Amino acid sequence: MPHHGNEEEHGSSESRRDAEQRENEPQKPIIHDNRKVDPKTGQARHPDQEHTDAADSRSGDALSQAEDILNSVEVPAAESVAQGADGAEAEELRNDLRRLQAEYVNYRKRVERDRAVAGEMAVIGVLNSLLPVLDDVDAARQHGDLTDGPFAAIAAKLENALKTYGLVRIDETGVEFDPTIHEALIQQPGPDVEIDTVSQVLRSGYKSGDRVLRAAQVIVAVPA
């Protein structure tokens, strides 16, 4: 059939008709399967869970990770050359990982040491707060108020419980005077002593381990 008119106008009209036909055609719905359970296998679908589990399994202790990395970079020389790896760069990487491992070991030791010190200071704070109570117990015992009865049992339980936390009483007599654990309030000549000796304890002292919580107040016998 002969066509009259402009070829460009004829082509553009056909393009418009094709576009209109495509627009008038019903759109096919796009279905996304968001079901969490696979209908065929019955297994739960967790597309991101595998990556999360793998990351969690590789987490754990950072020191173990560093050791795993150190072991994984030990590539044979021939294989490294085949893969185009540079030997100097691989050795530098291993050195960096070793430094990282050493830094983490030092950090972990420092944290453990600080934690132990913090725990020790907490115990010492509690012991210091109970020293006045122990002084009252000693005074009651010296006056004969704790010879028998329920209060005597309570006092004994308190003292035994504090011993489990490392509390040690300083109340010995007849021992050499030690200025690190004794506080001399009175000095008097002693006929039978050759060195400064504790003759009487006026107030007991206490220590926890090597730390002196309170020096004992004593009377010192000195050589005549």
mmCIF file with all atom_site columns, N, CA, C and O in Angstrom, residues 9-54:
data_model
loop_
_atom_site.group_PDB
_atom_site.id
_atom_site.type_symbol
_atom_site.label_atom_id
_atom_site.label_alt_id
_atom_site.label_comp_id
_atom_site.label_asym_id
_atom_site.label_entity_id
_atom_site.label_seq_id
_atom_site.pdbx_PDB_ins_code
_atom_site.Cartn_x
_atom_site.Cartn_y
_atom_site.Cartn_z
_atom_site.occupancy
_atom_site.B_iso_or_equiv
_atom_site.pdbx_formal_charge
_atom_site.auth_seq_id
_atom_site.auth_comp_id
_atom_site.auth_asym_id
_atom_site.auth_atom_id
_atom_site.pdbx_PDB_model_num
ATOM 1   N N  . GLU A 1 9  ? 7.243  11.226  10.519 1.00 0.00 ? 9  GLU A N  1
ATOM 2   C CA . GLU A 1 9  ? 5.976  11.330  11.236 1.00 0.00 ? 9  GLU A CA 1
ATOM 3   C C  . GLU A 1 9  ? 5.301  9.970   11.312 1.00 0.00 ? 9  GLU A C  1
ATOM 4   O O  . GLU A 1 9  ? 4.698  9.595   12.322 1.00 0.00 ? 9  GLU A O  1
ATOM 5   N N  . HIS A 1 10 ? 5.386  9.181   10.218 1.00 0.00 ? 10 HIS A N  1
ATOM 6   C CA . HIS A 1 10 ? 4.786  7.853   10.209 1.00 0.00 ? 10 HIS A CA 1
ATOM 7   C C  . HIS A 1 10 ? 5.441  6.946   11.253 1.00 0.00 ? 10 HIS A C  1
ATOM 8   O O  . HIS A 1 10 ? 4.773  6.216   11.983 1.00 0.00 ? 10 HIS A O  1
ATOM 9   N N  . GLY A 1 11 ? 6.780  6.995   11.329 1.00 0.00 ? 11 GLY A N  1
ATOM 10  C CA . GLY A 1 11 ? 7.492  6.157   12.318 1.00 0.00 ? 11 GLY A CA 1
ATOM 11  C C  . GLY A 1 11 ? 7.160  6.570   13.735 1.00 0.00 ? 11 GLY A C  1
ATOM 12  O O  . GLY A 1 11 ? 6.995  5.744   14.626 1.00 0.00 ? 11 GLY A O  1
ATOM 13  N N  . SER A 1 12 ? 7.079  7.871   13.989 1.00 0.00 ? 12 SER A N  1
ATOM 14  C CA . SER A 1 12 ? 6.789  8.338   15.350 1.00 0.00 ? 12 SER A CA 1
ATOM 15  C C  . SER A 1 12 ? 5.390  7.957   15.775 1.00 0.00 ? 12 SER A C  1
ATOM 16  O O  . SER A 1 12 ? 5.136  7.629   16.938 1.00 0.00 ? 12 SER A O  1
ATOM 17  N N  . SER A 1 13 ? 4.418  7.978   14.810 1.00 0.00 ? 13 SER A N  1
ATOM 18  C CA . SER A 1 13 ? 3.044  7.600   15.159 1.00 0.00 ? 13 SER A CA 1
ATOM 19  C C  . SER A 1 13 ? 2.976  6.121   15.538 1.00 0.00 ? 13 SER A C  1
ATOM 20  O O  . SER A 1 13 ? 2.266  5.719   16.451 1.00 0.00 ? 13 SER A O  1
ATOM 21  N N  . GLU A 1 14 ? 3.735  5.279   14.825 1.00 0.00 ? 14 GLU A N  1
ATOM 22  C CA . GLU A 1 14 ? 3.745  3.856   15.168 1.00 0.00 ? 14 GLU A CA 1
ATOM 23  C C  . GLU A 1 14 ? 4.366  3.640   16.550 1.00 0.00 ? 14 GLU A C  1
ATOM 24  O O  . GLU A 1 14 ? 3.914  2.797   17.323 1.00 0.00 ? 14 GLU A O  1
ATOM 25  N N  . SER A 1 15 ? 5.423  4.389   16.881 1.00 0.00 ? 15 SER A N  1
ATOM 26  C CA . SER A 1 15 ? 6.047  4.257   18.198 1.00 0.00 ? 15 SER A CA 1
ATOM 27  C C  . SER A 1 15 ? 5.083  4.641   19.288 1.00 0.00 ? 15 SER A C  1
ATOM 28  O O  . SER A 1 15 ? 5.018  4.000   20.348 1.00 0.00 ? 15 SER A O  1
ATOM 29  N N  . ARG A 1 16 ? 4.297  5.695   19.036 1.00 0.00 ? 16 ARG A N  1
ATOM 30  C CA . ARG A 1 16 ? 3.332  6.120   20.041 1.00 0.00 ? 16 ARG A CA 1
ATOM 31  C C  . ARG A 1 16 ? 2.266  5.043   20.243 1.00 0.00 ? 16 ARG A C  1
ATOM 32  O O  . ARG A 1 16 ? 1.832  4.779   21.365 1.00 0.00 ? 16 ARG A O  1
ATOM 33  N N  . ARG A 1 17 ? 1.819  4.437   19.099 1.00 0.00 ? 17 ARG A N  1
ATOM 34  C CA . ARG A 1 17 ? 0.806  3.391   19.240 1.00 0.00 ? 17 ARG A CA 1
ATOM 35  C C  . ARG A 1 17 ? 1.337  2.198   20.026 1.00 0.00 ? 17 ARG A C  1
ATOM 36  O O  . ARG A 1 17 ? 0.650  1.614   20.857 1.00 0.00 ? 17 ARG A O  1
ATOM 37  N N  . ASP A 1 18 ? 2.611  1.847   19.776 1.00 0.00 ? 18 ASP A N  1
ATOM 38  C CA . ASP A 1 18 ? 3.200  0.728   20.527 1.00 0.00 ? 18 ASP A CA 1
ATOM 39  C C  . ASP A 1 18 ? 3.289  1.052   22.014 1.00 0.00 ? 18 ASP A C  1
ATOM 40  O O  . ASP A 1 18 ? 3.036  0.199   22.877 1.00 0.00 ? 18 ASP A O  1
ATOM 41  N N  . ALA A 1 19 ? 3.671  2.296   22.318 1.00 0.00 ? 19 ALA A N  1
ATOM 42  C CA . ALA A 1 19 ? 3.774  2.689   23.729 1.00 0.00 ? 19 ALA A CA 1
ATOM 43  C C  . ALA A 1 19 ? 2.431  2.660   24.407 1.00 0.00 ? 19 ALA A C  1
ATOM 44  O O  . ALA A 1 19 ? 2.290  2.229   25.556 1.00 0.00 ? 19 ALA A O  1
ATOM 45  N N  . GLU A 1 20 ? 1.377  3.138   23.637 1.00 0.00 ? 20 GLU A N  1
ATOM 46  C CA . GLU A 1 20 ? 0.037  3.121   24.229 1.00 0.00 ? 20 GLU A CA 1
ATOM 47  C C  . GLU A 1 20 ? -0.449 1.705   24.461 1.00 0.00 ? 20 GLU A C  1
ATOM 48  O O  . GLU A 1 20 ? -1.093 1.400   25.466 1.00 0.00 ? 20 GLU A O  1
ATOM 49  N N  . GLN A 1 21 ? -0.111 0.801   23.536 1.00 0.00 ? 21 GLN A N  1
ATOM 50  C CA . GLN A 1 21 ? -0.520 -0.588  23.731 1.00 0.00 ? 21 GLN A CA 1
ATOM 51  C C  . GLN A 1 21 ? 0.157  -1.193  24.962 1.00 0.00 ? 21 GLN A C  1
ATOM 52  O O  . GLN A 1 21 ? -0.462 -1.932  25.719 1.00 0.00 ? 21 GLN A O  1
ATOM 53  N N  . ARG A 1 22 ? 1.443  -0.877  25.158 1.00 0.00 ? 22 ARG A N  1
ATOM 54  C CA . ARG A 1 22 ? 2.152  -1.424  26.323 1.00 0.00 ? 22 ARG A CA 1
ATOM 55  C C  . ARG A 1 22 ? 1.578  -0.867  27.620 1.00 0.00 ? 22 ARG A C  1
ATOM 56  O O  . ARG A 1 22 ? 1.496  -1.549  28.644 1.00 0.00 ? 22 ARG A O  1
ATOM 57  N N  . GLU A 1 23 ? 1.199  0.430   27.586 1.00 0.00 ? 23 GLU A N  1
ATOM 58  C CA . GLU A 1 23 ? 0.616  1.018   28.788 1.00 0.00 ? 23 GLU A CA 1
ATOM 59  C C  . GLU A 1 23 ? -0.734 0.412   29.103 1.00 0.00 ? 23 GLU A C  1
ATOM 60  O O  . GLU A 1 23 ? -1.126 0.275   30.262 1.00 0.00 ? 23 GLU A O  1
ATOM 61  N N  . ASN A 1 24 ? -1.517 0.094   28.035 1.00 0.00 ? 24 ASN A N  1
ATOM 62  C CA . ASN A 1 24 ? -2.857 -0.449  28.255 1.00 0.00 ? 24 ASN A CA 1
ATOM 63  C C  . ASN A 1 24 ? -2.826 -1.925  28.666 1.00 0.00 ? 24 ASN A C  1
ATOM 64  O O  . ASN A 1 24 ? -3.822 -2.447  29.161 1.00 0.00 ? 24 ASN A O  1
ATOM 65  N N  . GLU A 1 25 ? -1.705 -2.598  28.412 1.00 0.00 ? 25 GLU A N  1
ATOM 66  C CA . GLU A 1 25 ? -1.610 -4.003  28.796 1.00 0.00 ? 25 GLU A CA 1
ATOM 67  C C  . GLU A 1 25 ? -1.573 -4.114  30.322 1.00 0.00 ? 25 GLU A C  1
ATOM 68  O O  . GLU A 1 25 ? -0.922 -3.326  30.999 1.00 0.00 ? 25 GLU A O  1
ATOM 69  N N  . PRO A 1 26 ? -2.253 -5.065  30.887 1.00 0.00 ? 26 PRO A N  1
ATOM 70  C CA . PRO A 1 26 ? -2.233 -5.226  32.367 1.00 0.00 ? 26 PRO A CA 1
ATOM 71  C C  . PRO A 1 26 ? -0.838 -5.623  32.843 1.00 0.00 ? 26 PRO A C  1
ATOM 72  O O  . PRO A 1 26 ? -0.168 -6.465  32.249 1.00 0.00 ? 26 PRO A O  1
ATOM 73  N N  . GLN A 1 27 ? -0.422 -4.924  33.915 1.00 0.00 ? 27 GLN A N  1
ATOM 74  C CA . GLN A 1 27 ? 0.897  -5.193  34.486 1.00 0.00 ? 27 GLN A CA 1
ATOM 75  C C  . GLN A 1 27 ? 0.857  -6.490  35.283 1.00 0.00 ? 27 GLN A C  1
ATOM 76  O O  . GLN A 1 27 ? -0.058 -6.730  36.072 1.00 0.00 ? 27 GLN A O  1
ATOM 77  N N  . LYS A 1 28 ? 1.871  -7.306  35.049 1.00 0.00 ? 28 LYS A N  1
ATOM 78  C CA . LYS A 1 28 ? 1.987  -8.542  35.810 1.00 0.00 ? 28 LYS A CA 1
ATOM 79  C C  . LYS A 1 28 ? 2.525  -8.239  37.215 1.00 0.00 ? 28 LYS A C  1
ATOM 80  O O  . LYS A 1 28 ? 3.526  -7.539  37.361 1.00 0.00 ? 28 LYS A O  1
ATOM 81  N N  . PRO A 1 29 ? 1.877  -8.729  38.220 1.00 0.00 ? 29 PRO A N  1
ATOM 82  C CA . PRO A 1 29 ? 2.344  -8.427  39.594 1.00 0.00 ? 29 PRO A CA 1
ATOM 83  C C  . PRO A 1 29 ? 3.691  -9.093  39.883 1.00 0.00 ? 29 PRO A C  1
ATOM 84  O O  . PRO A 1 29 ? 3.968  -10.196 39.411 1.00 0.00 ? 29 PRO A O  1
ATOM 85  N N  . ILE A 1 30 ? 4.500  -8.354  40.624 1.00 0.00 ? 30 ILE A N  1
ATOM 86  C CA . ILE A 1 30 ? 5.807  -8.881  41.058 1.00 0.00 ? 30 ILE A CA 1
ATOM 87  C C  . ILE A 1 30 ? 5.647  -9.435  42.465 1.00 0.00 ? 30 ILE A C  1
ATOM 88  O O  . ILE A 1 30 ? 5.272  -8.716  43.391 1.00 0.00 ? 30 ILE A O  1
ATOM 89  N N  . ILE A 1 31 ? 5.930  -10.701 42.625 1.00 0.00 ? 31 ILE A N  1
ATOM 90  C CA . ILE A 1 31 ? 5.712  -11.386 43.900 1.00 0.00 ? 31 ILE A CA 1
ATOM 91  C C  . ILE A 1 31 ? 7.076  -11.597 44.572 1.00 0.00 ? 31 ILE A C  1
ATOM 92  O O  . ILE A 1 31 ? 7.994  -12.160 43.977 1.00 0.00 ? 31 ILE A O  1
ATOM 93  N N  . HIS A 1 32 ? 7.178  -11.087 45.787 1.00 0.00 ? 32 HIS A N  1
ATOM 94  C CA . HIS A 1 32 ? 8.378  -11.309 46.597 1.00 0.00 ? 32 HIS A CA 1
ATOM 95  C C  . HIS A 1 32 ? 8.050  -12.346 47.666 1.00 0.00 ? 32 HIS A C  1
ATOM 96  O O  . HIS A 1 32 ? 7.103  -12.169 48.446 1.00 0.00 ? 32 HIS A O  1
ATOM 97  N N  . ASP A 1 33 ? 8.816  -13.393 47.694 1.00 0.00 ? 33 ASP A N  1
ATOM 98  C CA . ASP A 1 33 ? 8.600  -14.445 48.689 1.00 0.00 ? 33 ASP A CA 1
ATOM 99  C C  . ASP A 1 33 ? 9.334  -14.072 49.965 1.00 0.00 ? 33 ASP A C  1
ATOM 100 O O  . ASP A 1 33 ? 10.542 -14.261 50.096 1.00 0.00 ? 33 ASP A O  1
ATOM 101 N N  . ASN A 1 34 ? 8.582  -13.479 50.904 1.00 0.00 ? 34 ASN A N  1
ATOM 102 C CA . ASN A 1 34 ? 9.172  -13.058 52.181 1.00 0.00 ? 34 ASN A CA 1
ATOM 103 C C  . ASN A 1 34 ? 8.895  -14.046 53.303 1.00 0.00 ? 34 ASN A C  1
ATOM 104 O O  . ASN A 1 34 ? 9.032  -13.697 54.479 1.00 0.00 ? 34 ASN A O  1
ATOM 105 N N  . ARG A 1 35 ? 8.461  -15.235 52.924 1.00 0.00 ? 35 ARG A N  1
ATOM 106 C CA . ARG A 1 35 ? 8.176  -16.222 53.962 1.00 0.00 ? 35 ARG A CA 1
ATOM 107 C C  . ARG A 1 35 ? 9.456  -16.621 54.687 1.00 0.00 ? 35 ARG A C  1
ATOM 108 O O  . ARG A 1 35 ? 10.498 -16.803 54.071 1.00 0.00 ? 35 ARG A O  1
ATOM 109 N N  . LYS A 1 36 ? 9.342  -16.720 56.009 1.00 0.00 ? 36 LYS A N  1
ATOM 110 C CA . LYS A 1 36 ? 10.505 -17.048 56.833 1.00 0.00 ? 36 LYS A CA 1
ATOM 111 C C  . LYS A 1 36 ? 10.796 -18.541 56.855 1.00 0.00 ? 36 LYS A C  1
ATOM 112 O O  . LYS A 1 36 ? 11.844 -18.956 57.352 1.00 0.00 ? 36 LYS A O  1
ATOM 113 N N  . VAL A 1 37 ? 9.856  -19.331 56.330 1.00 0.00 ? 37 VAL A N  1
ATOM 114 C CA . VAL A 1 37 ? 10.044 -20.782 56.305 1.00 0.00 ? 37 VAL A CA 1
ATOM 115 C C  . VAL A 1 37 ? 9.957  -21.238 54.864 1.00 0.00 ? 37 VAL A C  1
ATOM 116 O O  . VAL A 1 37 ? 9.032  -20.878 54.129 1.00 0.00 ? 37 VAL A O  1
ATOM 117 N N  . ASP A 1 38 ? 10.948 -21.983 54.433 1.00 0.00 ? 38 ASP A N  1
ATOM 118 C CA . ASP A 1 38 ? 10.963 -22.503 53.075 1.00 0.00 ? 38 ASP A CA 1
ATOM 119 C C  . ASP A 1 38 ? 9.864  -23.556 52.949 1.00 0.00 ? 38 ASP A C  1
ATOM 120 O O  . ASP A 1 38 ? 9.878  -24.558 53.678 1.00 0.00 ? 38 ASP A O  1
ATOM 121 N N  . PRO A 1 39 ? 8.881  -23.365 52.012 1.00 0.00 ? 39 PRO A N  1
ATOM 122 C CA . PRO A 1 39 ? 7.779  -24.352 51.914 1.00 0.00 ? 39 PRO A CA 1
ATOM 123 C C  . PRO A 1 39 ? 8.236  -25.712 51.437 1.00 0.00 ? 39 PRO A C  1
ATOM 124 O O  . PRO A 1 39 ? 7.547  -26.704 51.641 1.00 0.00 ? 39 PRO A O  1
ATOM 125 N N  . LYS A 1 40 ? 9.367  -25.801 50.751 1.00 0.00 ? 40 LYS A N  1
ATOM 126 C CA . LYS A 1 40 ? 9.839  -27.093 50.234 1.00 0.00 ? 40 LYS A CA 1
ATOM 127 C C  . LYS A 1 40 ? 10.603 -27.875 51.291 1.00 0.00 ? 40 LYS A C  1
ATOM 128 O O  . LYS A 1 40 ? 10.403 -29.069 51.462 1.00 0.00 ? 40 LYS A O  1
ATOM 129 N N  . THR A 1 41 ? 11.522 -27.189 51.989 1.00 0.00 ? 41 THR A N  1
ATOM 130 C CA . THR A 1 41 ? 12.382 -27.886 52.964 1.00 0.00 ? 41 THR A CA 1
ATOM 131 C C  . THR A 1 41 ? 11.869 -27.775 54.385 1.00 0.00 ? 41 THR A C  1
ATOM 132 O O  . THR A 1 41 ? 12.239 -28.590 55.231 1.00 0.00 ? 41 THR A O  1
ATOM 133 N N  . GLY A 1 42 ? 11.030 -26.766 54.637 1.00 0.00 ? 42 GLY A N  1
ATOM 134 C CA . GLY A 1 42 ? 10.548 -26.575 55.994 1.00 0.00 ? 42 GLY A CA 1
ATOM 135 C C  . GLY A 1 42 ? 11.571 -25.924 56.909 1.00 0.00 ? 42 GLY A C  1
ATOM 136 O O  . GLY A 1 42 ? 11.359 -25.812 58.113 1.00 0.00 ? 42 GLY A O  1
ATOM 137 N N  . GLN A 1 43 ? 12.719 -25.495 56.359 1.00 0.00 ? 43 GLN A N  1
ATOM 138 C CA . GLN A 1 43 ? 13.769 -24.861 57.150 1.00 0.00 ? 43 GLN A CA 1
ATOM 139 C C  . GLN A 1 43 ? 13.508 -23.362 57.235 1.00 0.00 ? 43 GLN A C  1
ATOM 140 O O  . GLN A 1 43 ? 12.964 -22.746 56.314 1.00 0.00 ? 43 GLN A O  1
ATOM 141 N N  . ALA A 1 44 ? 13.952 -22.766 58.358 1.00 0.00 ? 44 ALA A N  1
ATOM 142 C CA . ALA A 1 44 ? 13.787 -21.330 58.536 1.00 0.00 ? 44 ALA A CA 1
ATOM 143 C C  . ALA A 1 44 ? 14.738 -20.589 57.615 1.00 0.00 ? 44 ALA A C  1
ATOM 144 O O  . ALA A 1 44 ? 15.887 -20.990 57.423 1.00 0.00 ? 44 ALA A O  1
ATOM 145 N N  . ARG A 1 45 ? 14.234 -19.523 57.020 1.00 0.00 ? 45 ARG A N  1
ATOM 146 C CA . ARG A 1 45 ? 15.046 -18.703 56.128 1.00 0.00 ? 45 ARG A CA 1
ATOM 147 C C  . ARG A 1 45 ? 15.629 -17.539 56.907 1.00 0.00 ? 45 ARG A C  1
ATOM 148 O O  . ARG A 1 45 ? 14.910 -16.734 57.467 1.00 0.00 ? 45 ARG A O  1
ATOM 149 N N  . HIS A 1 46 ? 16.960 -17.484 56.947 1.00 0.00 ? 46 HIS A N  1
ATOM 150 C CA . HIS A 1 46 ? 17.666 -16.367 57.574 1.00 0.00 ? 46 HIS A CA 1
ATOM 151 C C  . HIS A 1 46 ? 18.806 -15.982 56.656 1.00 0.00 ? 46 HIS A C  1
ATOM 152 O O  . HIS A 1 46 ? 19.941 -16.436 56.826 1.00 0.00 ? 46 HIS A O  1
ATOM 153 N N  . PRO A 1 47 ? 18.546 -15.176 55.651 1.00 0.00 ? 47 PRO A N  1
ATOM 154 C CA . PRO A 1 47 ? 19.609 -14.873 54.669 1.00 0.00 ? 47 PRO A CA 1
ATOM 155 C C  . PRO A 1 47 ? 20.808 -14.190 55.285 1.00 0.00 ? 47 PRO A C  1
ATOM 156 O O  . PRO A 1 47 ? 21.927 -14.381 54.847 1.00 0.00 ? 47 PRO A O  1
ATOM 157 N N  . ASP A 1 48 ? 20.545 -13.378 56.343 1.00 0.00 ? 48 ASP A N  1
ATOM 158 C CA . ASP A 1 48 ? 21.674 -12.664 56.947 1.00 0.00 ? 48 ASP A CA 1
ATOM 159 C C  . ASP A 1 48 ? 22.243 -13.392 58.143 1.00 0.00 ? 48 ASP A C  1
ATOM 160 O O  . ASP A 1 48 ? 23.291 -13.033 58.661 1.00 0.00 ? 48 ASP A O  1
ATOM 161 N N  . GLN A 1 49 ? 21.510 -14.445 58.591 1.00 0.00 ? 49 GLN A N  1
ATOM 162 C CA . GLN A 1 49 ? 21.942 -15.121 59.795 1.00 0.00 ? 49 GLN A CA 1
ATOM 163 C C  . GLN A 1 49 ? 23.247 -15.870 59.599 1.00 0.00 ? 49 GLN A C  1
ATOM 164 O O  . GLN A 1 49 ? 24.063 -15.976 60.514 1.00 0.00 ? 49 GLN A O  1
ATOM 165 N N  . GLU A 1 50 ? 23.444 -16.423 58.382 1.00 0.00 ? 50 GLU A N  1
ATOM 166 C CA . GLU A 1 50 ? 24.668 -17.181 58.141 1.00 0.00 ? 50 GLU A CA 1
ATOM 167 C C  . GLU A 1 50 ? 25.883 -16.292 58.298 1.00 0.00 ? 50 GLU A C  1
ATOM 168 O O  . GLU A 1 50 ? 26.888 -16.680 58.889 1.00 0.00 ? 50 GLU A O  1
ATOM 169 N N  . HIS A 1 51 ? 25.769 -15.044 57.764 1.00 0.00 ? 51 HIS A N  1
ATOM 170 C CA . HIS A 1 51 ? 26.907 -14.136 57.918 1.00 0.00 ? 51 HIS A CA 1
ATOM 171 C C  . HIS A 1 51 ? 27.100 -13.748 59.372 1.00 0.00 ? 51 HIS A C  1
ATOM 172 O O  . HIS A 1 51 ? 28.217 -13.638 59.854 1.00 0.00 ? 51 HIS A O  1
ATOM 173 N N  . THR A 1 52 ? 25.992 -13.557 60.101 1.00 0.00 ? 52 THR A N  1
ATOM 174 C CA . THR A 1 52 ? 26.091 -13.183 61.511 1.00 0.00 ? 52 THR A CA 1
ATOM 175 C C  . THR A 1 52 ? 26.702 -14.297 62.326 1.00 0.00 ? 52 THR A C  1
ATOM 176 O O  . THR A 1 52 ? 27.562 -14.089 63.178 1.00 0.00 ? 52 THR A O  1
ATOM 177 N N  . ASP A 1 53 ? 26.230 -15.558 62.070 1.00 0.00 ? 53 ASP A N  1
ATOM 178 C CA . ASP A 1 53 ? 26.780 -16.685 62.821 1.00 0.00 ? 53 ASP A CA 1
ATOM 179 C C  . ASP A 1 53 ? 28.250 -16.861 62.536 1.00 0.00 ? 53 ASP A C  1
ATOM 180 O O  . ASP A 1 53 ? 29.038 -17.178 63.431 1.00 0.00 ? 53 ASP A O  1
ATOM 181 N N  . ALA A 1 54 ? 28.625 -16.685 61.280 1.00 0.00 ? 54 ALA A N  1
ATOM 182 C CA . ALA A 1 54 ? 30.041 -16.827 60.946 1.00 0.00 ? 54 ALA A CA 1
ATOM 183 C C  . ALA A 1 54 ? 30.869 -15.767 61.648 1.00 0.00 ? 54 ALA A C  1
ATOM 184 O O  . ALA A 1 54 ? 31.958 -16.036 62.133 1.00 0.00 ? 54 ALA A O  1
#
